[in-house]
PDB file of C-alpha atoms and ligand atoms in Angstrom:
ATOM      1  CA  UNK F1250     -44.674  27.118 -21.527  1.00  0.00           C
ATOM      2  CA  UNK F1251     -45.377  26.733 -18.123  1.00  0.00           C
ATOM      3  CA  UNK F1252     -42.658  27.525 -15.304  1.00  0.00           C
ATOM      4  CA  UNK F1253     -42.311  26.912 -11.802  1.00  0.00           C
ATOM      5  CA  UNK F1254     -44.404  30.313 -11.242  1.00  0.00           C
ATOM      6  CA  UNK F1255     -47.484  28.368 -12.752  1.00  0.00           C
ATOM      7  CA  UNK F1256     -47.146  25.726 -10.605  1.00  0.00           C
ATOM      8  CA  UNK F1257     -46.686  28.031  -7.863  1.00  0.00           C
ATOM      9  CA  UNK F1258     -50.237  29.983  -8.811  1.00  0.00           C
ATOM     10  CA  UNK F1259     -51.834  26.135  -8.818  1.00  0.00           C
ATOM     11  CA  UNK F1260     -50.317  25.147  -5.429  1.00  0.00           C
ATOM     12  CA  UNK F1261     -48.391  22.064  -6.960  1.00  0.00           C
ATOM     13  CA  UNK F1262     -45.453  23.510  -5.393  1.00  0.00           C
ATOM     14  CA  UNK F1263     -45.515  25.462  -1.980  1.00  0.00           C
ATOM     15  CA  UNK F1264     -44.835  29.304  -1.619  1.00  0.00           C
ATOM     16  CA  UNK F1265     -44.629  31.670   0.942  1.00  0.00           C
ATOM     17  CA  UNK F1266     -48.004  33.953  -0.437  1.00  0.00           C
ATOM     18  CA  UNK F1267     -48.500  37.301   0.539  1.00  0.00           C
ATOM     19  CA  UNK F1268     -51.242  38.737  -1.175  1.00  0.00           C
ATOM     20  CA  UNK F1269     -53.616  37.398  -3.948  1.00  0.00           C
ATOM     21  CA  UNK F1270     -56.626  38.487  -5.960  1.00  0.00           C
ATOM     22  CA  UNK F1271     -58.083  37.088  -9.153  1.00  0.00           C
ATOM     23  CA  UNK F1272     -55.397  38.392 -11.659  1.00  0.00           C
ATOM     24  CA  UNK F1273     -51.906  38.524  -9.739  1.00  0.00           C
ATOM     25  CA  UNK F1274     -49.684  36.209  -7.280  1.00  0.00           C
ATOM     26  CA  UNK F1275     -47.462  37.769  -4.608  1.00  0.00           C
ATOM     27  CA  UNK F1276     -45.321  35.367  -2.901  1.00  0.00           C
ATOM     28  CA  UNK F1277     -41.546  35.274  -0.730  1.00  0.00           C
ATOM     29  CA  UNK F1278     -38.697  34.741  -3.330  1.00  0.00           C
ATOM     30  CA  UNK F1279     -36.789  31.619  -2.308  1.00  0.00           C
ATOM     31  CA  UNK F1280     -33.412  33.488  -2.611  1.00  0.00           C
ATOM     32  CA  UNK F1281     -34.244  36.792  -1.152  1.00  0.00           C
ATOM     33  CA  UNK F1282     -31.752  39.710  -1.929  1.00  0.00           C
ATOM     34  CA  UNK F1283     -33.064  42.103   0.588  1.00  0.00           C
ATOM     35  CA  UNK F1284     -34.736  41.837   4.152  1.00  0.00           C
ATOM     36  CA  UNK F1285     -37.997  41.588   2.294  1.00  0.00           C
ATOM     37  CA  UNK F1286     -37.897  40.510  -1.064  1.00  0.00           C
ATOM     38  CA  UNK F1287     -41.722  39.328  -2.617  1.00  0.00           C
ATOM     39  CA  UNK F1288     -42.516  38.181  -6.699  1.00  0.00           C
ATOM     40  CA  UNK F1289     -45.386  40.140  -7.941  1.00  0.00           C
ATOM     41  CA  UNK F1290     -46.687  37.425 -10.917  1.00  0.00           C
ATOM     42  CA  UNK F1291     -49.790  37.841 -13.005  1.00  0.00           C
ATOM     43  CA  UNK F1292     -51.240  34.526 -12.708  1.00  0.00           C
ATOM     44  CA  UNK F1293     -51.762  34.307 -17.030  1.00  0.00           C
ATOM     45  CA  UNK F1294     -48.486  32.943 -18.193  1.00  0.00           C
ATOM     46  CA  UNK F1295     -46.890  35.808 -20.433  1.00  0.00           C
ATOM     47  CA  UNK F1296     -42.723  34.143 -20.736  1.00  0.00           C
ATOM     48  CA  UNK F1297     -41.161  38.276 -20.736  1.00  0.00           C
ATOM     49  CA  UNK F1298     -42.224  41.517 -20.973  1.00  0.00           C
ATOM     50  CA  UNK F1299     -41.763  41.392 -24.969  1.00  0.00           C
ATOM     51  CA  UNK F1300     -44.781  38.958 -25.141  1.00  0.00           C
ATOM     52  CA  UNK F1301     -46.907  41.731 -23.766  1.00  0.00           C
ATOM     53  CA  UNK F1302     -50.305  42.667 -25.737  1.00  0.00           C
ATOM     54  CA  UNK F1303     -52.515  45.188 -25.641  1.00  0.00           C
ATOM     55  CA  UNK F1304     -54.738  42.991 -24.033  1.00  0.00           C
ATOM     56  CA  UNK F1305     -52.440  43.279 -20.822  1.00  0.00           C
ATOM     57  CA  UNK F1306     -52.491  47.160 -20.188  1.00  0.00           C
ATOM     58  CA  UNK F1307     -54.718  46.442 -17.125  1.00  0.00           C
ATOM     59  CA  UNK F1308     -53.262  43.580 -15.985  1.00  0.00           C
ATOM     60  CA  UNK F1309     -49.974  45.522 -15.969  1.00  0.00           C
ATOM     61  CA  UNK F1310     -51.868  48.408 -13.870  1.00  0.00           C
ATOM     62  CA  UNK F1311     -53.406  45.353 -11.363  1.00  0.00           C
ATOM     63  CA  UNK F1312     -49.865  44.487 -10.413  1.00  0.00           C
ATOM     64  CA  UNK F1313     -48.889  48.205  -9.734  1.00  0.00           C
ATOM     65  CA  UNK F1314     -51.741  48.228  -7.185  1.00  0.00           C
ATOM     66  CA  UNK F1315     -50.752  44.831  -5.979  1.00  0.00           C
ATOM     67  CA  UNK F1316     -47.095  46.110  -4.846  1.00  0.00           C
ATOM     68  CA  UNK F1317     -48.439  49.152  -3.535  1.00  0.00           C
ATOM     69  CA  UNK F1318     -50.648  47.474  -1.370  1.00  0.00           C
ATOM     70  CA  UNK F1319     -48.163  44.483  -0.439  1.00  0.00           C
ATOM     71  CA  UNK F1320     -46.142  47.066   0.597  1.00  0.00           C
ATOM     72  CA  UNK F1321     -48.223  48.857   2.571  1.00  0.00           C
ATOM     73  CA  UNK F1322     -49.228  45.558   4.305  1.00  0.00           C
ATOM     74  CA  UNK F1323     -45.320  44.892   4.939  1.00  0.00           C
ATOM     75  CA  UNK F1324     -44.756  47.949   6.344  1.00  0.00           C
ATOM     76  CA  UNK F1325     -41.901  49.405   3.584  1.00  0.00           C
ATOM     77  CA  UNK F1326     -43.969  51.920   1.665  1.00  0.00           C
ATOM     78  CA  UNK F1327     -43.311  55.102   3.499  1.00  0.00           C
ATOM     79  CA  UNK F1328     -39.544  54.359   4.262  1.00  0.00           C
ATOM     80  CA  UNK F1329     -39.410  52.596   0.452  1.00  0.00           C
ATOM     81  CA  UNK F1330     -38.742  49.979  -1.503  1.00  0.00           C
ATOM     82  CA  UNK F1331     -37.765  48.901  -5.313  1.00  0.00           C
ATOM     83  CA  UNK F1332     -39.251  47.628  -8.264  1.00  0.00           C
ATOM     84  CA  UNK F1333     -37.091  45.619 -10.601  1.00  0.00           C
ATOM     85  CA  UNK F1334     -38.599  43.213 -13.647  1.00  0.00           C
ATOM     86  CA  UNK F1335     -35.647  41.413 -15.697  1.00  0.00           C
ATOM     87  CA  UNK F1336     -36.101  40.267 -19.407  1.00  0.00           C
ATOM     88  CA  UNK F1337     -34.075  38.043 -21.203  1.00  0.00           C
ATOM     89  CA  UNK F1338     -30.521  36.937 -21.072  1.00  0.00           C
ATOM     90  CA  UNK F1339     -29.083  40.485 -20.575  1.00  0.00           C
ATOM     91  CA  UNK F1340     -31.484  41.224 -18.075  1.00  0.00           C
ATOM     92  CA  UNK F1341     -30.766  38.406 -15.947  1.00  0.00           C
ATOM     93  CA  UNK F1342     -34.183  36.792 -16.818  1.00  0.00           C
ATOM     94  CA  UNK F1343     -34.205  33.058 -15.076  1.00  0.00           C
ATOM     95  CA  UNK F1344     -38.006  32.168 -14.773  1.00  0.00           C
ATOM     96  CA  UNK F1345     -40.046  32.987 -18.288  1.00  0.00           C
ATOM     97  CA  UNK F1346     -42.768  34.072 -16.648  1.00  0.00           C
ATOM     98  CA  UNK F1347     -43.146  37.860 -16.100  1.00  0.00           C
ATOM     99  CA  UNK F1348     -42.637  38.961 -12.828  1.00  0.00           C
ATOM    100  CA  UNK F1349     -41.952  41.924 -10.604  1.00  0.00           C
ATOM    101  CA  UNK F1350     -39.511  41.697  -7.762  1.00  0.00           C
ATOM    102  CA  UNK F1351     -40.347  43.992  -4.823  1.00  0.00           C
ATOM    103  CA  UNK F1352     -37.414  44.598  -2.729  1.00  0.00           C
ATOM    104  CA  UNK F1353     -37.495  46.492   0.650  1.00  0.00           C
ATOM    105  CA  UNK F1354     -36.702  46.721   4.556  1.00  0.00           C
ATOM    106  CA  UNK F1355     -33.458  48.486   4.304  1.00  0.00           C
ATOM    107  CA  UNK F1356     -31.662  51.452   2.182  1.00  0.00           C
ATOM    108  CA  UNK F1357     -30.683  49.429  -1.045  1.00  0.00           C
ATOM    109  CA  UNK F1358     -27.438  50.248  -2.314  1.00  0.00           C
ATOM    110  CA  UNK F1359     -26.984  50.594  -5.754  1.00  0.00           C
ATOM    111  CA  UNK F1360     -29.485  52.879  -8.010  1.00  0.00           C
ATOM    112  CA  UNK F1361     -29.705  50.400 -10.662  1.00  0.00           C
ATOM    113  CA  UNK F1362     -27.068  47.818 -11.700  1.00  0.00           C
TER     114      UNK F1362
HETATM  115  P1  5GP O1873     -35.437  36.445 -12.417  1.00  0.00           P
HETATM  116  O1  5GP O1873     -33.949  36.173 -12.304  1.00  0.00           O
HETATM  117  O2  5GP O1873     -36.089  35.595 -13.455  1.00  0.00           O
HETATM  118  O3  5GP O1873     -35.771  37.893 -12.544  1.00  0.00           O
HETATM  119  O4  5GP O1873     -36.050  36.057 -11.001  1.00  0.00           O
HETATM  120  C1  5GP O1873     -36.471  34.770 -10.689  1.00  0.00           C
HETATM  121  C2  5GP O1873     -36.595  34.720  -9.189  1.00  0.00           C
HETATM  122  O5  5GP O1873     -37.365  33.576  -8.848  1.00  0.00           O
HETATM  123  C3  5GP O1873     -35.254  34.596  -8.450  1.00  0.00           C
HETATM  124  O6  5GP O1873     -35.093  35.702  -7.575  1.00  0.00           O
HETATM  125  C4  5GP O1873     -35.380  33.275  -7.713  1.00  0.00           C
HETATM  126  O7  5GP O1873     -34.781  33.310  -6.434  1.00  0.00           O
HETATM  127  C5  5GP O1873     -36.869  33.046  -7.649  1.00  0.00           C
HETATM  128  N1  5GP O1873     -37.271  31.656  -7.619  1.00  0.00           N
HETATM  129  C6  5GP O1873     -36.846  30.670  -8.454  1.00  0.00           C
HETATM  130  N2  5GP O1873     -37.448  29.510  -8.158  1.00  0.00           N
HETATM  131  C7  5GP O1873     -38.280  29.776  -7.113  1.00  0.00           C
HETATM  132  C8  5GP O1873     -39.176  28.948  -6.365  1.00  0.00           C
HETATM  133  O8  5GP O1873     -39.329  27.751  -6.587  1.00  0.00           O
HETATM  134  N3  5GP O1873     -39.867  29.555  -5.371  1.00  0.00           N
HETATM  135  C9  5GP O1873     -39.736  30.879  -5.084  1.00  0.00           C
HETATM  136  N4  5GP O1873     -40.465  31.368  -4.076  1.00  0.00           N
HETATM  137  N5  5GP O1873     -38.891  31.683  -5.779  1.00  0.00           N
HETATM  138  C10 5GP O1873     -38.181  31.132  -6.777  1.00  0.00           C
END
């Protein structure tokens, strides 16, 4: 079903964007949690990371590039930054459409919870 991140990747709904290609969406989150704070999205709708196919093993690797080079562009990827995807109720998942949150631009706290 489609989310807000779909309507996002059509431009029915306006988003800071960052970086994008043919295959992946990078855009400001709305509520950012760290000085710099960017969704990585693969513009096909997949709802979580459970839904992923074979299919998607390059897709997966195109939004590893993405971040490295948003990154780079933002000016975090030497000091560093953080990677987080959530899935499903216990892992905080609010928008069912996959998507990788980049956080950076100062020394994040907490290793992983
Ligand atoms: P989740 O909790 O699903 O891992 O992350 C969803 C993220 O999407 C949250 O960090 C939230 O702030 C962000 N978000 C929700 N709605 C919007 C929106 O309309 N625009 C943008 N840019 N971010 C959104």
């Amino acid at each position: 079903m489609a989310t807000i991140f779909t309507k996002i990747i059509n431009r029915e709904i306006p988003a800071t964007i960052v970086f994008e290609n043919d295959k992946v969406l990078a855009f400001k989150d709305i509520n950012p949690q760290a000085p710099i704070h960017i969704l990585v999205v693969p513009k096909k709708e997949i709802p979580t990371i459970n839904d992923l196919k074979e299919e998607d093993r390059e897709l997966i690797g195109e939004i590893y590039l993405a971040i490295g080079k948003i990154a780079k562009d933002l000016g975090i990827a030497d000091q560093g930054y953080r990677v987080i995807s959530n899935c499903n109720e216990y892992g905080g998942q609010e928008v069912f459409h996959i998507h990788f949150h980049l956080l950076g631009g100062k020394k994040l706290e907490t290793k992983i919870v």
